C-alpha positions as CSV (number, residue, x, y, z in Angstrom):
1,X,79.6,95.8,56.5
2,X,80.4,96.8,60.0
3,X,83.0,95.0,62.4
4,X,81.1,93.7,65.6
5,X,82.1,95.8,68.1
6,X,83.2,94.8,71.3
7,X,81.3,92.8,73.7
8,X,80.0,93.5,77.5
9,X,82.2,91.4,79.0
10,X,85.1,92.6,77.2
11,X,84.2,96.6,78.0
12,X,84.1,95.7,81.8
13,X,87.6,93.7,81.9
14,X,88.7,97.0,79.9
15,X,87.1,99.1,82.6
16,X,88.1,97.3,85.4
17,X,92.2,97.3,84.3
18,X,91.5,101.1,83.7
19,X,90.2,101.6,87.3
20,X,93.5,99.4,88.7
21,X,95.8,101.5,87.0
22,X,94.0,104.3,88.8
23,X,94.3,102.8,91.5
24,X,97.7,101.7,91.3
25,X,98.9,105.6,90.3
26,X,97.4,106.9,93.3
27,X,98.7,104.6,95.6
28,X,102.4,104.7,94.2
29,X,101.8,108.9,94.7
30,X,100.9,108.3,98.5
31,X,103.7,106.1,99.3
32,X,106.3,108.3,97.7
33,X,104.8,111.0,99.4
34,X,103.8,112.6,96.5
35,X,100.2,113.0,98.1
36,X,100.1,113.5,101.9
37,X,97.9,112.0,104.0
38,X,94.5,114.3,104.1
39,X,94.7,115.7,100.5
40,X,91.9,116.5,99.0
41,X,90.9,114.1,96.0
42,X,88.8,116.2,93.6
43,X,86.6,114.4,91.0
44,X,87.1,116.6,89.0
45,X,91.0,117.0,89.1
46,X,91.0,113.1,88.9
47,X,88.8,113.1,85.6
48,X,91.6,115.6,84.4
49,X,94.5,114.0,84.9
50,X,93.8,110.7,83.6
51,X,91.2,111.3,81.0
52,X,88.4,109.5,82.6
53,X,84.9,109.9,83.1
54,X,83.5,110.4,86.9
55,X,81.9,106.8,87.1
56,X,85.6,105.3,86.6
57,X,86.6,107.4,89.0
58,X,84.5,107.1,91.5
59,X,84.5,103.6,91.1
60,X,88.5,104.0,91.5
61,X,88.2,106.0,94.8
62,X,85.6,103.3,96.1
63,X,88.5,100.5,95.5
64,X,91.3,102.7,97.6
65,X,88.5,103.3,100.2
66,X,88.2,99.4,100.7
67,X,92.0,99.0,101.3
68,X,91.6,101.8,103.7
69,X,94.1,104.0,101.1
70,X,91.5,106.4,101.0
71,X,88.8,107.5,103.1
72,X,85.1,108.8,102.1
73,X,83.8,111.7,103.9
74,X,80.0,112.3,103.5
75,X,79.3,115.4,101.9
76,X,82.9,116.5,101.5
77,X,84.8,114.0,98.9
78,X,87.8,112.1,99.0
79,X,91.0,112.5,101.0
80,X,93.8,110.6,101.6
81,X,93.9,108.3,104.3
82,X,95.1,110.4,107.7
83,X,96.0,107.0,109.9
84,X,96.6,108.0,113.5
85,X,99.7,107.2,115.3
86,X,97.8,104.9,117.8
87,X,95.8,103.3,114.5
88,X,99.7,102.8,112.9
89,X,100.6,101.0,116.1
90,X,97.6,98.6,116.3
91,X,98.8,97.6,112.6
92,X,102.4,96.8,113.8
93,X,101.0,95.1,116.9
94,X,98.8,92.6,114.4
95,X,101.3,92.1,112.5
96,X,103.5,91.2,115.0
97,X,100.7,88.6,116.4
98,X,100.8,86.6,112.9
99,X,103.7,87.0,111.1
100,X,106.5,85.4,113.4
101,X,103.8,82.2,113.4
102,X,103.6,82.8,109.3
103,X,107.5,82.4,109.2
104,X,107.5,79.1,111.6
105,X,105.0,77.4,109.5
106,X,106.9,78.4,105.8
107,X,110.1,77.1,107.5
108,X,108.6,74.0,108.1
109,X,106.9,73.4,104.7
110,X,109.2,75.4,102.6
111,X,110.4,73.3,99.5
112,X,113.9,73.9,97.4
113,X,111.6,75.5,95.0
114,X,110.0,77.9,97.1
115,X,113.2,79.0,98.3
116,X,114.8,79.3,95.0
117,X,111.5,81.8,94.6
118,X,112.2,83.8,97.5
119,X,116.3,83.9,96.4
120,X,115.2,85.5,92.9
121,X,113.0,88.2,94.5
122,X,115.6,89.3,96.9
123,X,117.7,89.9,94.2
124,X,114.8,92.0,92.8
125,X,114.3,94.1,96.2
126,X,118.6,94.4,96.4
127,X,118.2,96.3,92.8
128,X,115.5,98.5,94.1
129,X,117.6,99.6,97.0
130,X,120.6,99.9,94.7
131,X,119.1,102.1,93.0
132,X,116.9,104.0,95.3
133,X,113.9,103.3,93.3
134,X,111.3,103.6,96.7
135,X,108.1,102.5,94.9
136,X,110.0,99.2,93.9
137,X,111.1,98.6,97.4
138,X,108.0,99.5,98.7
139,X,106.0,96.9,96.6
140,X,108.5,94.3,96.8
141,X,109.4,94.2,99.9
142,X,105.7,94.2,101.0
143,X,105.7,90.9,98.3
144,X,108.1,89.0,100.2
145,X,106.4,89.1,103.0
146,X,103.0,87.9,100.9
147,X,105.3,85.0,99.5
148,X,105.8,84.0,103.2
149,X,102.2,83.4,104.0
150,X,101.6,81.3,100.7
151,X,104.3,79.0,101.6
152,X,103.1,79.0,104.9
153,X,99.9,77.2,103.4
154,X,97.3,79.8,105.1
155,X,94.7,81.4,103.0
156,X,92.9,83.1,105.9
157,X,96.8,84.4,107.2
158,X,97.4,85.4,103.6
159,X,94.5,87.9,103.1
160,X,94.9,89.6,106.6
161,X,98.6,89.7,105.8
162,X,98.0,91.3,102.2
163,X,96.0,94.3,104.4
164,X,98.3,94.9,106.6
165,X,100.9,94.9,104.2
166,X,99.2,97.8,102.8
167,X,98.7,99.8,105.3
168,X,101.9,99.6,106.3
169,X,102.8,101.1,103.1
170,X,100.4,103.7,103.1
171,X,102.2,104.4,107.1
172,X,105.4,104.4,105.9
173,X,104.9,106.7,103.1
174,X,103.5,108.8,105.5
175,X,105.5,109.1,108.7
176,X,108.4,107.1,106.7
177,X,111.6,109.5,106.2
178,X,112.1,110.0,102.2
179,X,114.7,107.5,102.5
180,X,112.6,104.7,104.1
181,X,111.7,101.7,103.1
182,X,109.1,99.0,104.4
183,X,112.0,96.5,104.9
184,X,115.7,96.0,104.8
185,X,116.9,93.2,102.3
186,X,119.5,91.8,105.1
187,X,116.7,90.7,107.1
188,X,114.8,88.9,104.3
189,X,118.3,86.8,103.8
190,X,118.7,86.0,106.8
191,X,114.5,85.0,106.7
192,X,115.6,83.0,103.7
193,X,118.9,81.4,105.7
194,X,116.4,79.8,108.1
195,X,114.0,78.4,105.4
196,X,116.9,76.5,103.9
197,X,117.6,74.9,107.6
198,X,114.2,74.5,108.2
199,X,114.3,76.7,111.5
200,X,110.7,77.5,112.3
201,X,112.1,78.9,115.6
202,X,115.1,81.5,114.4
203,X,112.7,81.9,111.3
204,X,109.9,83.3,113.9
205,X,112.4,85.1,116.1
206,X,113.8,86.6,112.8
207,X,110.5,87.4,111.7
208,X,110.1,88.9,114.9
209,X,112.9,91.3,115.1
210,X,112.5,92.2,111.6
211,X,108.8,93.7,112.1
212,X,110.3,95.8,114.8
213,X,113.1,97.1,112.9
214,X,110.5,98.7,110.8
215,X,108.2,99.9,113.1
216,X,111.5,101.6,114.7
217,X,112.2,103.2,111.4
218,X,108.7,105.1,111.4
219,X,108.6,108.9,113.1
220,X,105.0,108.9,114.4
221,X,105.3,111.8,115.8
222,X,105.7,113.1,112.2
223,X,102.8,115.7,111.2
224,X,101.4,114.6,107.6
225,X,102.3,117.4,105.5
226,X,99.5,119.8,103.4
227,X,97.4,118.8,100.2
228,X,98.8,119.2,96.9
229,X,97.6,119.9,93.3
230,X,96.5,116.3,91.7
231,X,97.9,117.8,88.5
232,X,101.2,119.2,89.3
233,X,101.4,115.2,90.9
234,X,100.0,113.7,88.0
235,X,100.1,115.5,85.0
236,X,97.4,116.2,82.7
237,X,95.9,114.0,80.9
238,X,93.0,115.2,77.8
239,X,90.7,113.0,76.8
């Protein structure tokens, strides 16, 4: 007798982790500048590297086209997102219209927990710098900022905050130096500092130098450099 095979349900769950870590590998590439902005995604090349058939990754390119990581060109494909230097600074400008009122508001509701929370993934974010590990930073840093807007109790603030988070990633690892970083750790302790006094207004000042710090620390005069081959990037993958 044969074993049931699996259901529908539990093929699209497999499928759908399969397209995030897709997803996720591409996105890591672009912000360590592994894949400048305006290369070329082949189909092809894709279903290469990760062993995949073209549905998957279509459906994977479709997902990074939503966060605005890549962008669909009729006719021509997939490239990498090319964001222009006046689109980078409408980003920075938005999130300097929320994010100094998300830090007043978690200041004011932040409990002992929530700060014991933050604590924990600064020390996370300190390691990363440590060790020069620029993904890490990347994502975590972009976390804490995430972990702001929760506390802050704002589910509408919280979704435009996770979008801008990412595309300030995807600009940093663009016109970022190799170095850079969305954040520097000093300024999410001092962020932290004025939680544990409940501070709403140093938290929002703060909050408010801190977003210019790292608009300061991106070149957008930089020229995004040429495409790349996705399996020199990637590796290859046989299915």
């Amino acid at each position: 007798m044969s074993l049931p095979g699996p259901n529908k349900e539990q093929l699209s769950t497999a499928e759908e982790v399969a397209e995030e870590q897709i997803v996720d590998r591409i996105f890591e590439a672009v912000i360590e500048q592994r894949l400048p902005a305006g290369t070329k995604l082949s189909e092809s090349a894709l279903c290469e590297v990760f062993g995949v058939g073209r549905m998957r990754i279509r459906r994977s390119l479709l997902l990074l086209a939503s966060r605005e990581v890549v962008e669909l060109q009729s006719n021509r494909g997939a490239f990498v997102a090319r964001p222009t230097a006046e689109q980078a600074r409408e980003v920075f400008e938005a999130r300097q219209a929320i994010e100094p009122n998300v830090a007043r508001m978690a200041a004011r509701r932040a409990t002992a927990e929530d700060i014991a929370t933050l604590a924990r993934h600064l020390e996370l974010e300190s390691q990363a710098h440590e060790s020069g590990n620029r993904r890490d930073a990347i994502r975590l840093s972009g976390q804490f900022h995430t972990m702001l807007a929760q506390i802050a109790g704002n589910g509408v603030m919280l979704r435009m905050i996770k979008e801008l988070i990412t595309r300030t990633s995807l600009i940093i690892g663009i016109y970022g130096a190799p170095g850079v970083t969305n954040c520097r750790d000093d300024d999410h302790a001092e962020l932290i500092d004025a939680m544990r006094q409940h501070d709403p207004v140093r938290a929002s000042e703060i909050m408010a130098e801190h977003l210019r710090h790292i608009e300061e620390r991106v070149d957008l005069t930089a020229k995004p450099g040429a495409g790349v081959d996705l399996v020199s990037v990637f590796g290859r993958r046989d299915r």
